[in-house]
mmCIF file of N, CA and C in Angstrom:
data_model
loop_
_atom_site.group_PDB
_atom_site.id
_atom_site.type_symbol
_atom_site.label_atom_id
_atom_site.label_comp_id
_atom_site.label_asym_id
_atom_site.label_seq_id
_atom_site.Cartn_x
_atom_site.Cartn_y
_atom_site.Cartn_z
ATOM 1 N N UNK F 623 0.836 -1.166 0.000
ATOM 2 C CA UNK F 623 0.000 0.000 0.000
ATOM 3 C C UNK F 623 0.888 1.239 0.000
ATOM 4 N N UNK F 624 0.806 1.856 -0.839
ATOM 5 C CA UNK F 624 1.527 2.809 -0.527
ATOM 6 C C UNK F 624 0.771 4.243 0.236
ATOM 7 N N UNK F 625 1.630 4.944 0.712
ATOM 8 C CA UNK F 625 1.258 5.707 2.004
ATOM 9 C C UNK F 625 2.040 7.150 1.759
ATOM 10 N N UNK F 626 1.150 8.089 2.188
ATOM 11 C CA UNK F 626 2.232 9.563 2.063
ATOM 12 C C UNK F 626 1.542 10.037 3.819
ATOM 13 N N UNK F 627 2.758 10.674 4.469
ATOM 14 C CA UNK F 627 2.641 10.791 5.297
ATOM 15 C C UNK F 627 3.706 12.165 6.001
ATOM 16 N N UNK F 628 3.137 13.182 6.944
ATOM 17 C CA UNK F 628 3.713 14.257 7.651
ATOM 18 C C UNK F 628 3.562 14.526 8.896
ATOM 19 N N UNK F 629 5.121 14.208 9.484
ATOM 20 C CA UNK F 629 5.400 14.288 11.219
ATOM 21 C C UNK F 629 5.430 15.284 11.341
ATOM 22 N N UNK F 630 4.486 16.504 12.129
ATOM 23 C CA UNK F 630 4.526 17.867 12.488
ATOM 24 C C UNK F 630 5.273 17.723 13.732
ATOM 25 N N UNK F 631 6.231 18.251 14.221
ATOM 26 C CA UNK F 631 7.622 18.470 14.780
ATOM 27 C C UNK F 631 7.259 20.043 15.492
ATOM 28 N N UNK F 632 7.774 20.273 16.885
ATOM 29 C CA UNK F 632 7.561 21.431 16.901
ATOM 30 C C UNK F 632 8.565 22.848 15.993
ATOM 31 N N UNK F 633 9.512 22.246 15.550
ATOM 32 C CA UNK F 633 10.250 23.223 14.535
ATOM 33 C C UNK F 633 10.161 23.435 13.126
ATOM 34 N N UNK F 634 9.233 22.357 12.726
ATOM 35 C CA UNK F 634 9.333 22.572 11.806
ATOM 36 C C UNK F 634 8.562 20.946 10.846
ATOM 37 N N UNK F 635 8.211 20.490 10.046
ATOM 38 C CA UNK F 635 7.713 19.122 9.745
ATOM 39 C C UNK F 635 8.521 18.178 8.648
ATOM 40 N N UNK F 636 8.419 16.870 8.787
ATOM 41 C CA UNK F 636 9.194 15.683 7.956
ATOM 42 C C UNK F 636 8.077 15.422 7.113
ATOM 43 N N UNK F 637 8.178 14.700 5.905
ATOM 44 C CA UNK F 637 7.328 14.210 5.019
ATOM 45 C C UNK F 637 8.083 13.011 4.526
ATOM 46 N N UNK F 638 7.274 11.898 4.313
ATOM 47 C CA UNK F 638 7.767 10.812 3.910
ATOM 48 C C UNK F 638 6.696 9.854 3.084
ATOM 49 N N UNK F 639 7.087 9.261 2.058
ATOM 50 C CA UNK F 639 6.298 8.759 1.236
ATOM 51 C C UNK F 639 6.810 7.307 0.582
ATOM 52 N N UNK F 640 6.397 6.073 0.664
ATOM 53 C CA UNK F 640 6.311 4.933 0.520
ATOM 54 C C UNK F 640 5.663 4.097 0.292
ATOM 55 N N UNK F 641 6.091 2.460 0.441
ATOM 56 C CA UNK F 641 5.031 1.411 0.307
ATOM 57 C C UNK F 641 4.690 0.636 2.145
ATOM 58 N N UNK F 642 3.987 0.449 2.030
ATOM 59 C CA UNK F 642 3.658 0.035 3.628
ATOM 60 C C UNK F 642 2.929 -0.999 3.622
ATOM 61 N N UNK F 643 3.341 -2.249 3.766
ATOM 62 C CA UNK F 643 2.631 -3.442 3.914
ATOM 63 C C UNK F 643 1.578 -3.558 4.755
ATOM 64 N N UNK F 644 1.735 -3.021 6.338
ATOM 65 C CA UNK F 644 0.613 -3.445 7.072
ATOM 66 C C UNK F 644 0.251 -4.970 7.283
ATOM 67 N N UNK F 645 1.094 -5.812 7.149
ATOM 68 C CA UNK F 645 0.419 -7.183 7.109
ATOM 69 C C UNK F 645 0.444 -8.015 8.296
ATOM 70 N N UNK F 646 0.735 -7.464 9.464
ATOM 71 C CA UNK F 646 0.702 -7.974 10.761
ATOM 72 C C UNK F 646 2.724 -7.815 10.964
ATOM 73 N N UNK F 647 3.081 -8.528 11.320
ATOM 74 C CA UNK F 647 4.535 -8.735 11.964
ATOM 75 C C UNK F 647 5.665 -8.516 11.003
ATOM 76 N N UNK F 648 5.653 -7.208 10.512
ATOM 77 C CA UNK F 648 6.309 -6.744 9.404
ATOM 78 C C UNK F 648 7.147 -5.198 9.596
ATOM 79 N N UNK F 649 8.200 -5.134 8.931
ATOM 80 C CA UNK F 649 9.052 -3.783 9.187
ATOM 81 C C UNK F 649 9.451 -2.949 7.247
ATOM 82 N N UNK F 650 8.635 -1.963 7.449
ATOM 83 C CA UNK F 650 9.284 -1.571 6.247
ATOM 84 C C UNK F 650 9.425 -0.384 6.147
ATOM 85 N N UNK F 651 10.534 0.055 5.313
ATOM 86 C CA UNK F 651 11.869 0.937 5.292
ATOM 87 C C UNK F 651 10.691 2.281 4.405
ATOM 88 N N UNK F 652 10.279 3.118 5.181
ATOM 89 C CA UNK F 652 9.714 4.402 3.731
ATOM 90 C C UNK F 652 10.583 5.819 3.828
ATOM 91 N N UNK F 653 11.018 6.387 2.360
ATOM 92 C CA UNK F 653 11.961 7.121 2.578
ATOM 93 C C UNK F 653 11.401 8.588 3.389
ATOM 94 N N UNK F 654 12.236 9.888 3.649
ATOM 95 C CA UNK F 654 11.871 10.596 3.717
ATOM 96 C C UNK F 654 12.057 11.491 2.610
ATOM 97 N N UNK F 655 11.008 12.275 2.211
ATOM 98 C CA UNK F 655 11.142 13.194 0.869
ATOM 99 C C UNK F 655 10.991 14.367 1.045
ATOM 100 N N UNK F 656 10.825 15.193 2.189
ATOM 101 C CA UNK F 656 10.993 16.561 2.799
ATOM 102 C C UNK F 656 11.325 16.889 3.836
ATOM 103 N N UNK F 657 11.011 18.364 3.929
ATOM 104 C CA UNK F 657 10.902 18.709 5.691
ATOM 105 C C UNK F 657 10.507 20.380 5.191
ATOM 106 N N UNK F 658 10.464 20.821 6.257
ATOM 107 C CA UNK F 658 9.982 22.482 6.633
ATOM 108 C C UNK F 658 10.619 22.785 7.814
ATOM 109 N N UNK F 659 11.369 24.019 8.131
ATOM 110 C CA UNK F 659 11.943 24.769 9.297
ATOM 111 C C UNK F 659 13.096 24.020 9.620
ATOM 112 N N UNK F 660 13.295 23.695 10.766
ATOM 113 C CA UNK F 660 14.523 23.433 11.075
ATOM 114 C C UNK F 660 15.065 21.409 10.328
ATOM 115 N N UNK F 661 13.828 20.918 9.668
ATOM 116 C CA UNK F 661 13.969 19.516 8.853
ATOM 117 C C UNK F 661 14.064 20.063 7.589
ATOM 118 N N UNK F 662 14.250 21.481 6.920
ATOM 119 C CA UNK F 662 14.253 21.210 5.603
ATOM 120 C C UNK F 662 15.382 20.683 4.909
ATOM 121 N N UNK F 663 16.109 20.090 5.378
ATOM 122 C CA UNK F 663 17.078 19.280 4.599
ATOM 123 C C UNK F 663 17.026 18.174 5.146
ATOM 124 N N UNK F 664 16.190 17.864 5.844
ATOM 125 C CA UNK F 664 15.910 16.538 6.013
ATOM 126 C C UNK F 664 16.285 14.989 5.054
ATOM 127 N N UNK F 665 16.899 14.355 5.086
ATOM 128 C CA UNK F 665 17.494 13.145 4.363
ATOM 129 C C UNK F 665 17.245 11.637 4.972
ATOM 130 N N UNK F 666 16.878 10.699 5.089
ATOM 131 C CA UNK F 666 17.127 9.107 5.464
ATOM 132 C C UNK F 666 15.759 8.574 5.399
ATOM 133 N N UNK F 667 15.411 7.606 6.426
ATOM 134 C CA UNK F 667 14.335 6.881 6.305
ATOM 135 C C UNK F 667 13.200 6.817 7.572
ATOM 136 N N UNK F 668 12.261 6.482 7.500
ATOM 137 C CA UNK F 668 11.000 6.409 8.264
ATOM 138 C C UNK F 668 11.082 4.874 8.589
ATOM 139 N N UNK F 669 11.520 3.969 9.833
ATOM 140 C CA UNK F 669 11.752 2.532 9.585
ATOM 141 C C UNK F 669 10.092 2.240 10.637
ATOM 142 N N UNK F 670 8.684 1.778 9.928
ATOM 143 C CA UNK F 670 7.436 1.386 9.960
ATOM 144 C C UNK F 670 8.072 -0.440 10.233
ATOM 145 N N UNK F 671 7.744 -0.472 12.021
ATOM 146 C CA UNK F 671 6.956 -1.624 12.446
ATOM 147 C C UNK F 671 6.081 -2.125 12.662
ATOM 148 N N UNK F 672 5.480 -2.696 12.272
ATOM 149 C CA UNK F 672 3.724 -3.473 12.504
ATOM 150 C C UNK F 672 4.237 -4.959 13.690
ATOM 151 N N UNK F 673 3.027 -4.439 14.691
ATOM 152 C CA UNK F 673 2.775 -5.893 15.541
ATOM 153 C C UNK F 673 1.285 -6.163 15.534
ATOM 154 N N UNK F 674 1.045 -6.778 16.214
ATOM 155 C CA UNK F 674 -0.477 -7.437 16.301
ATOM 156 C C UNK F 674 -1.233 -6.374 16.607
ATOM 157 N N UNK F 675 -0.959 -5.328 17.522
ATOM 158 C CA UNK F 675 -1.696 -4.085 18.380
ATOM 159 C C UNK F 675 -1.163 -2.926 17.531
ATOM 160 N N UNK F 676 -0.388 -2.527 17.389
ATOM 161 C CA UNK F 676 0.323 -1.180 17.190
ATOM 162 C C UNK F 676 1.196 -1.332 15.961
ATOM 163 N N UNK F 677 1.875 0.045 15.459
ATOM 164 C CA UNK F 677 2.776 0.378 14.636
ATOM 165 C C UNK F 677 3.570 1.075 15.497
ATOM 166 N N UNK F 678 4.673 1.171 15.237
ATOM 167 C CA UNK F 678 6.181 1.489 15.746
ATOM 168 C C UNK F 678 6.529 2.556 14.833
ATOM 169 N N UNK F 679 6.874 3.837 15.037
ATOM 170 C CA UNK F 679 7.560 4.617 13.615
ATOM 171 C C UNK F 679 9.020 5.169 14.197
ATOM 172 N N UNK F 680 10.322 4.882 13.634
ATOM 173 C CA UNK F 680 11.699 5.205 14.172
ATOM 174 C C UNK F 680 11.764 6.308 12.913
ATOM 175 N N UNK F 681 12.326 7.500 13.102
ATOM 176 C CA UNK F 681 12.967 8.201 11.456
ATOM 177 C C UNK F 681 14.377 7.823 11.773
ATOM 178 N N UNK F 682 14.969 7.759 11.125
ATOM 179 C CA UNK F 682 16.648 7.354 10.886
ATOM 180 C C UNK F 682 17.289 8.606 9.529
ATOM 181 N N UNK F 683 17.900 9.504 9.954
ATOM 182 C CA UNK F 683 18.198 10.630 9.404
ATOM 183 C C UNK F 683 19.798 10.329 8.858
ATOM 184 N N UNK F 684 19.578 10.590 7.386
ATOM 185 C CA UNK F 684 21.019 10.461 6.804
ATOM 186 C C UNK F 684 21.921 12.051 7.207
ATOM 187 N N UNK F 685 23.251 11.646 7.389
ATOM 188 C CA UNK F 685 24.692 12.812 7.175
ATOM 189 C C UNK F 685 24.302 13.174 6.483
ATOM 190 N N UNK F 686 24.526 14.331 6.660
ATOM 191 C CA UNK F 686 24.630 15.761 5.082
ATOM 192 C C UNK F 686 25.919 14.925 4.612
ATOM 193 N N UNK F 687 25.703 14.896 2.866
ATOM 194 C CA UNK F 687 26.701 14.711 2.118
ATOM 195 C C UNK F 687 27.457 12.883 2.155
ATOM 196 N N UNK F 688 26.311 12.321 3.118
ATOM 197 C CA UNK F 688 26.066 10.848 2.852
ATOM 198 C C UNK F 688 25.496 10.364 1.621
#
């Protein structure tokens, strides 16, 4: 399924857009493709865990010039 999605941050917001399985006990990688204020150079990934109850969301932010 793919999914577009925006973490409002108090400085400023991330945007990230992907495919998202959802299929119970699953982890998948969606990139990030923006930001605003203090994320606008925002770079890396959104790492989406699914368990039986809940979703898990980690962002994992790439080095400038990684």
């Amino acid at each position: 399924e793919k999914v577009t999605g925006t973490i409002v941050l108090p400085d400023g917001q991330i945007t990230v857009q992907g495919l998202f399985a959802n299929s119970g006990d699953d982890t998948d990688i969606i990139p990030i493709t923006g930001g605003s204020g203090r994320y606008e150079a925002a770079a890396g990934s959104m790492k989406a865990t699914s368990g039986r109850r809940q979703v898990t969301f980690e962002l994992q932010f790439a080095q400038a010039g990684a």
